[in-house]
Coordinates of C-alpha atoms in Angstrom, one line a residue:
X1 CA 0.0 0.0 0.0
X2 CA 1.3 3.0 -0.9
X3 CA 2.4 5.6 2.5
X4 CA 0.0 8.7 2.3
X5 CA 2.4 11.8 3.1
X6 CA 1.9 13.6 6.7
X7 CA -0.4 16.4 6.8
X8 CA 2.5 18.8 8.4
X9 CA 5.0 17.2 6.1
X10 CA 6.3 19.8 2.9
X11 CA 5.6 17.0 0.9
X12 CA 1.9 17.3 1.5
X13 CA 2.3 21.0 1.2
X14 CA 3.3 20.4 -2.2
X15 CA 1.4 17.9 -3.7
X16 CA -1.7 19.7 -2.4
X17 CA -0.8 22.6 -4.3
X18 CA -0.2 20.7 -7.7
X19 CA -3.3 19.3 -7.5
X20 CA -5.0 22.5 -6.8
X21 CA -3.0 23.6 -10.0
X22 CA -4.0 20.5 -12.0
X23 CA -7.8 21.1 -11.4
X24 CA -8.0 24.8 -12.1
X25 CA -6.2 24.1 -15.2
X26 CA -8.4 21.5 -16.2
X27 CA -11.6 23.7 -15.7
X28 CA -10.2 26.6 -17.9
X29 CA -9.3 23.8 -20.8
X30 CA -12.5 22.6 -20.5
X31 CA -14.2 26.1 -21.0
X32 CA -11.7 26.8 -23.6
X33 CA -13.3 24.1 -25.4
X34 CA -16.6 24.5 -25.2
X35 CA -15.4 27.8 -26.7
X36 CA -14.2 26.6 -29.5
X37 CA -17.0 24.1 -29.9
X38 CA -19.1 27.2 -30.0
X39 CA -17.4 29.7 -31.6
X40 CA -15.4 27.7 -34.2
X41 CA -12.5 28.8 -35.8
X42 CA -12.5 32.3 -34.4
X43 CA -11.4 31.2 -31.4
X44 CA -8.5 28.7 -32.3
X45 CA -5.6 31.3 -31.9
X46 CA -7.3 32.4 -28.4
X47 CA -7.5 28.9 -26.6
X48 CA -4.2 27.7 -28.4
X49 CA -2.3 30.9 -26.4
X50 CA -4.1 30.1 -22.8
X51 CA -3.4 26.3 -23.2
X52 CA 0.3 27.4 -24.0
X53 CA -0.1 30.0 -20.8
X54 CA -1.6 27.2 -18.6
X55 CA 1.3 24.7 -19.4
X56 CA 4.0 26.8 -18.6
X57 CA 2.7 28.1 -15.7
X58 CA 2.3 24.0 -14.0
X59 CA 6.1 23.7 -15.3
X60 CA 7.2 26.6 -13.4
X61 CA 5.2 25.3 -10.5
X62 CA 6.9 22.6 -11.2
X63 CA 10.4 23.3 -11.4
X64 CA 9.8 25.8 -8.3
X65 CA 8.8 22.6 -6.6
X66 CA 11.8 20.7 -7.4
X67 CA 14.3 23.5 -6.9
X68 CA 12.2 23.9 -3.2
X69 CA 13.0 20.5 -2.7
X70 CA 16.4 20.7 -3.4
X71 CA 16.8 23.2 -1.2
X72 CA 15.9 21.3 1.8
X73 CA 17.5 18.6 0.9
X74 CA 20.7 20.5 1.2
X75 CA 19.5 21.9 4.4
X76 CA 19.4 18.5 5.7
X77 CA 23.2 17.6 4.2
X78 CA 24.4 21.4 5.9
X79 CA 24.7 20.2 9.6
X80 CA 26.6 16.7 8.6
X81 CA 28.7 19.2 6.2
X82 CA 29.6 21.6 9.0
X83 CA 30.0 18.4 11.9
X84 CA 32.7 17.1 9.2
X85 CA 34.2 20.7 8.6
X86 CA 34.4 20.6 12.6
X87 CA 36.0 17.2 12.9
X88 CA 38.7 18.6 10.1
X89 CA 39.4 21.6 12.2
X90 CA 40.0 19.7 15.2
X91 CA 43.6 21.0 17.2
X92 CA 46.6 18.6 15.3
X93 CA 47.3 15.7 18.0
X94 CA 50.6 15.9 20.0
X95 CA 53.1 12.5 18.6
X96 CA 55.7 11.1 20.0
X97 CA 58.6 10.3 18.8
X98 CA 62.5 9.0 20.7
X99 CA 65.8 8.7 19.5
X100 CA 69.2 7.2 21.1
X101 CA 71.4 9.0 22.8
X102 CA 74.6 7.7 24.4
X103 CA 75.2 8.9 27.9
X104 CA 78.5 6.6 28.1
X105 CA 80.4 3.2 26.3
X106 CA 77.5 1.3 25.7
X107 CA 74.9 2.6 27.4
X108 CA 72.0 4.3 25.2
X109 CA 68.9 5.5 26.6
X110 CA 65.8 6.2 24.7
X111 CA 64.6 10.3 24.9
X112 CA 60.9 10.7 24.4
X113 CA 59.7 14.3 23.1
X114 CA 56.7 15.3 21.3
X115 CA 56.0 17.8 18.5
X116 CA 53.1 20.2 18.4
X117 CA 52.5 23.1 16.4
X118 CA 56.2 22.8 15.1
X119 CA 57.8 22.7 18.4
X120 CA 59.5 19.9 20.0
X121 CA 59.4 19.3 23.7
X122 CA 61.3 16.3 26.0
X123 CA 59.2 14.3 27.9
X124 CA 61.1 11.3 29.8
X125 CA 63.7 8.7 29.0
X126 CA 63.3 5.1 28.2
X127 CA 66.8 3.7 30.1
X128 CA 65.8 0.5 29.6
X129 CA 68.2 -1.8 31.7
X130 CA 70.5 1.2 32.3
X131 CA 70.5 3.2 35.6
X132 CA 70.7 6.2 34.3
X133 CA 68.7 9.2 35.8
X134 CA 67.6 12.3 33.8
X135 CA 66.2 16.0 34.2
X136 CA 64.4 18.5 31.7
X137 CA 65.0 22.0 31.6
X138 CA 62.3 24.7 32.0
X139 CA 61.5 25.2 28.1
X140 CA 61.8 21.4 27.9
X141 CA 64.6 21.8 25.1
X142 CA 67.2 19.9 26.7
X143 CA 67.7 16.9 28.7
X144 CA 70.5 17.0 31.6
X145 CA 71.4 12.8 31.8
X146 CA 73.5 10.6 34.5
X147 CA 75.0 7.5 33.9
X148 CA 74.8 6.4 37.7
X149 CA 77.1 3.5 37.1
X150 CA 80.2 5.2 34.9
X151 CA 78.9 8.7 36.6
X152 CA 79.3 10.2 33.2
X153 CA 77.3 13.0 32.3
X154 CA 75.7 14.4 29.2
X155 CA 73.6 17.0 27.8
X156 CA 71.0 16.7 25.3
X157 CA 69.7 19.4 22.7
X158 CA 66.3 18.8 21.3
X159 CA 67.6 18.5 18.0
X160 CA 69.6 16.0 18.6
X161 CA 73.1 17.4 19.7
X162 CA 74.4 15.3 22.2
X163 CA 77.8 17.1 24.7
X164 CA 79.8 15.1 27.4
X165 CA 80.1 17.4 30.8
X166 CA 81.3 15.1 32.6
X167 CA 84.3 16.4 35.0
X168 CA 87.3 13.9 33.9
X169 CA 89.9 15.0 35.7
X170 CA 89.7 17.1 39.6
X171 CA 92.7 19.3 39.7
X172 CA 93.6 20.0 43.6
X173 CA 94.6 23.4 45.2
X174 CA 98.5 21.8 44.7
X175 CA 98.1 20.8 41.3
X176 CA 97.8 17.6 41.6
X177 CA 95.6 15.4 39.0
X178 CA 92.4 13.3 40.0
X179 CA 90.8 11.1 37.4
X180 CA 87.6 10.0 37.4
X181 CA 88.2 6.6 35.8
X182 CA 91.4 5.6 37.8
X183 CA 89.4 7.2 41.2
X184 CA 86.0 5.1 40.7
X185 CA 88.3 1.6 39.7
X186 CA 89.7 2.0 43.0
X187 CA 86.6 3.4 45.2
X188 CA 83.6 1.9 43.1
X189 CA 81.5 3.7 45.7
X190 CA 83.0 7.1 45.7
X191 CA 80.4 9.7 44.6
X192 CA 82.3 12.1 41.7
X193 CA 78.9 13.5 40.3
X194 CA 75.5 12.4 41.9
X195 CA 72.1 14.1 41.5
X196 CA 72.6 17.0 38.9
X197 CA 69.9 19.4 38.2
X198 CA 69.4 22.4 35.8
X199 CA 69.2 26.0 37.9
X200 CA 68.6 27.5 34.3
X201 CA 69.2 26.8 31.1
X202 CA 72.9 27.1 31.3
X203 CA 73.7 26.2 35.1
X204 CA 73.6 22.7 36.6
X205 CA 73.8 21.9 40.0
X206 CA 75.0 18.3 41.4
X207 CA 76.1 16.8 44.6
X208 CA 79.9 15.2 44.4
X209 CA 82.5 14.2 47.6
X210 CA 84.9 16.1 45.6
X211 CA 87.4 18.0 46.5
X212 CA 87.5 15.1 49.1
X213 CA 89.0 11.5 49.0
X214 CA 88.9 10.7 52.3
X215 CA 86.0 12.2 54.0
X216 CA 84.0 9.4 54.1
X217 CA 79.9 10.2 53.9
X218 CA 80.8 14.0 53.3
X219 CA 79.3 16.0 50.5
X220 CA 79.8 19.0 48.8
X221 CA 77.3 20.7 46.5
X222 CA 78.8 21.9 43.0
X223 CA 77.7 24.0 39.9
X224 CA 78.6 23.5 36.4
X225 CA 78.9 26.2 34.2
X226 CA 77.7 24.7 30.3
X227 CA 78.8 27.7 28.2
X228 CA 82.4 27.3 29.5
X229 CA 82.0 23.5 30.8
X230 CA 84.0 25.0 34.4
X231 CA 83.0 22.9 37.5
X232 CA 83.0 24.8 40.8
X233 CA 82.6 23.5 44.7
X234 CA 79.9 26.0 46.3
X235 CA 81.7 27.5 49.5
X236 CA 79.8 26.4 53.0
X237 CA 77.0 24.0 51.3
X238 CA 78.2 20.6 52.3
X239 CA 76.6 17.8 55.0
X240 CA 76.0 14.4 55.6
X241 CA 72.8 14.4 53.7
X242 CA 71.8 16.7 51.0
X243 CA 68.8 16.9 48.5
X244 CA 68.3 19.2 46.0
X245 CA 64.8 19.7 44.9
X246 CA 62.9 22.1 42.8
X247 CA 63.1 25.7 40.8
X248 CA 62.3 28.4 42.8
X249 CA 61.7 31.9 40.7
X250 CA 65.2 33.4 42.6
X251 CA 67.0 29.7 42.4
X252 CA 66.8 26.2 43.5
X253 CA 65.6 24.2 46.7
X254 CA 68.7 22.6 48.2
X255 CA 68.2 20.9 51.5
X256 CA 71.2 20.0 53.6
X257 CA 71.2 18.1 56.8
X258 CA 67.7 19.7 57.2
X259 CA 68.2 23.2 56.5
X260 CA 66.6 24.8 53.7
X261 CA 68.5 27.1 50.7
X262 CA 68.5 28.6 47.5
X263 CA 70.8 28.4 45.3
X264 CA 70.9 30.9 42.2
X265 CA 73.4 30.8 38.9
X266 CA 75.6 32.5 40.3
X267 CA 76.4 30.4 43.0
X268 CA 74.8 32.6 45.7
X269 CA 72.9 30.5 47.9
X270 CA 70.2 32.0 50.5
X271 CA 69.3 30.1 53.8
X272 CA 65.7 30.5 53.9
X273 CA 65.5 29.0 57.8

């Protein structure tokens, strides 16, 4: 059976009106006609021209119809358009991506960044079976790493560039040469570099038991300048136990043996209690 249209529907709307049309055009043909039956030839030219009218008028009708229909058919296709267009303009989505980077002789860490908008940002390290410890600088553009077995040190561009810091060799007040390799084969548990943090982009902070050998459980807090790669003991910060922890808008947290300071570029450090 066929499905009679809704009487709200536009459908209905229309085909009412065509029929409307259709009747009132069949009326005037049919007295157009009659007119011709009664008046003969002198009225051929007359009902030719108003069945000619009368037809072009239901095509019109017709084709306004159509192009109405049209119309609401793309009405109906705008809001999947524009839920498409807004699915398209949706914000790009961050990826990740790593490469390798060799902190010391074999031992290659994973650094994770992301790239959005054009800009590439670290996120973590994947150390894998290393022990190797890591920290990010503020704008996330470099990557301060720690080999904690070799205690070598490096630092990481986000591009890619890779620079050893490590201190090789301790020079003492008398001259007298210390190196790293030949100190750690002999005192496996001696702490040369331990713990570094960035203070800025170009300052590092780390905890070492240089300028000591034989101060057993003593440390001494250092700074590392990257720009000239000069390593410098900080006057009066040493203890037994000491923790540096985070940025500070004049400095860095640095807790020793329970008292609290900041510690700047510069090497200035402020007790704070």
């Amino acid at each position: 059976m066929k499905r009679k249209p809704s009487i709200f529907s536009r459908e209905y709307e229309r085909k009412m009106k065509r029929r409307k049309v259709g009747i009132i055009s069949l009326i005037v043909i049919v007295v157009l006609i009659l007119g011709f039956l009664v008046f003969g030839d002198y009225a051929k030219p007359f009902i030719k021209d108003k069945i000619g009218f009368i037809s072009a008028k239901i095509n019109k009708g017709e084709e306004k119809n159509e192009e109405t229909a049209k119309d609401i058919v793309e009405d109906e296709k705008t809001p999947d358009s524009e839920e498409k267009e807004n699915i398209t303009d949706k914000a790009p989505e961050e990826k990740e991506m790593s490469y390798d980077v060799t902190v010391s002789d074999g031992v290659t860490v994973k650094a994770l960044y992301d790239e959005k908008d054009g800009t590439k940002s670290f996120k973590f390290i994947e150390p894998g079976s290393n022990k190797v410890s890591f920290d990010i600088n503020k704008s996330s553009q470099q990557m301060l790493l720690l080999d904690e077995s070799s205690q070598k040190m490096v630092l990481q561009d986000i591009n890619g560039s890779t620079k050893d810091i490590t201190l090789e060799t301790y020079v003492s007040s008398s001259g007298t040469q210390f190196l790293r390799t030949n100190i750690l084969g002999t005192n496996p548990g001696y702490v040369w570099t331990k713990s570094p943090k960035f203070i800025d982009d170009t300052h590092i902070v780390y905890i070492s038991q240089l300028p000591w050998f034989n101060k057993e459980g003593r440390y001494y807090v250092w700074i590392l300048d990257v720009t000239t790669n000069s390593h410098s003991n900080i006057n009066g910060l040493e203890g037994a136990s000491i923790t540096i922890g985070a940025w500070e808008d004049n400095g860095i947290n640095i807790d020793i043996d329970g008292n609290k300071f900041i510690l700047n570029s510069n090497g200035s450090a402020t007790k704070v209690n």
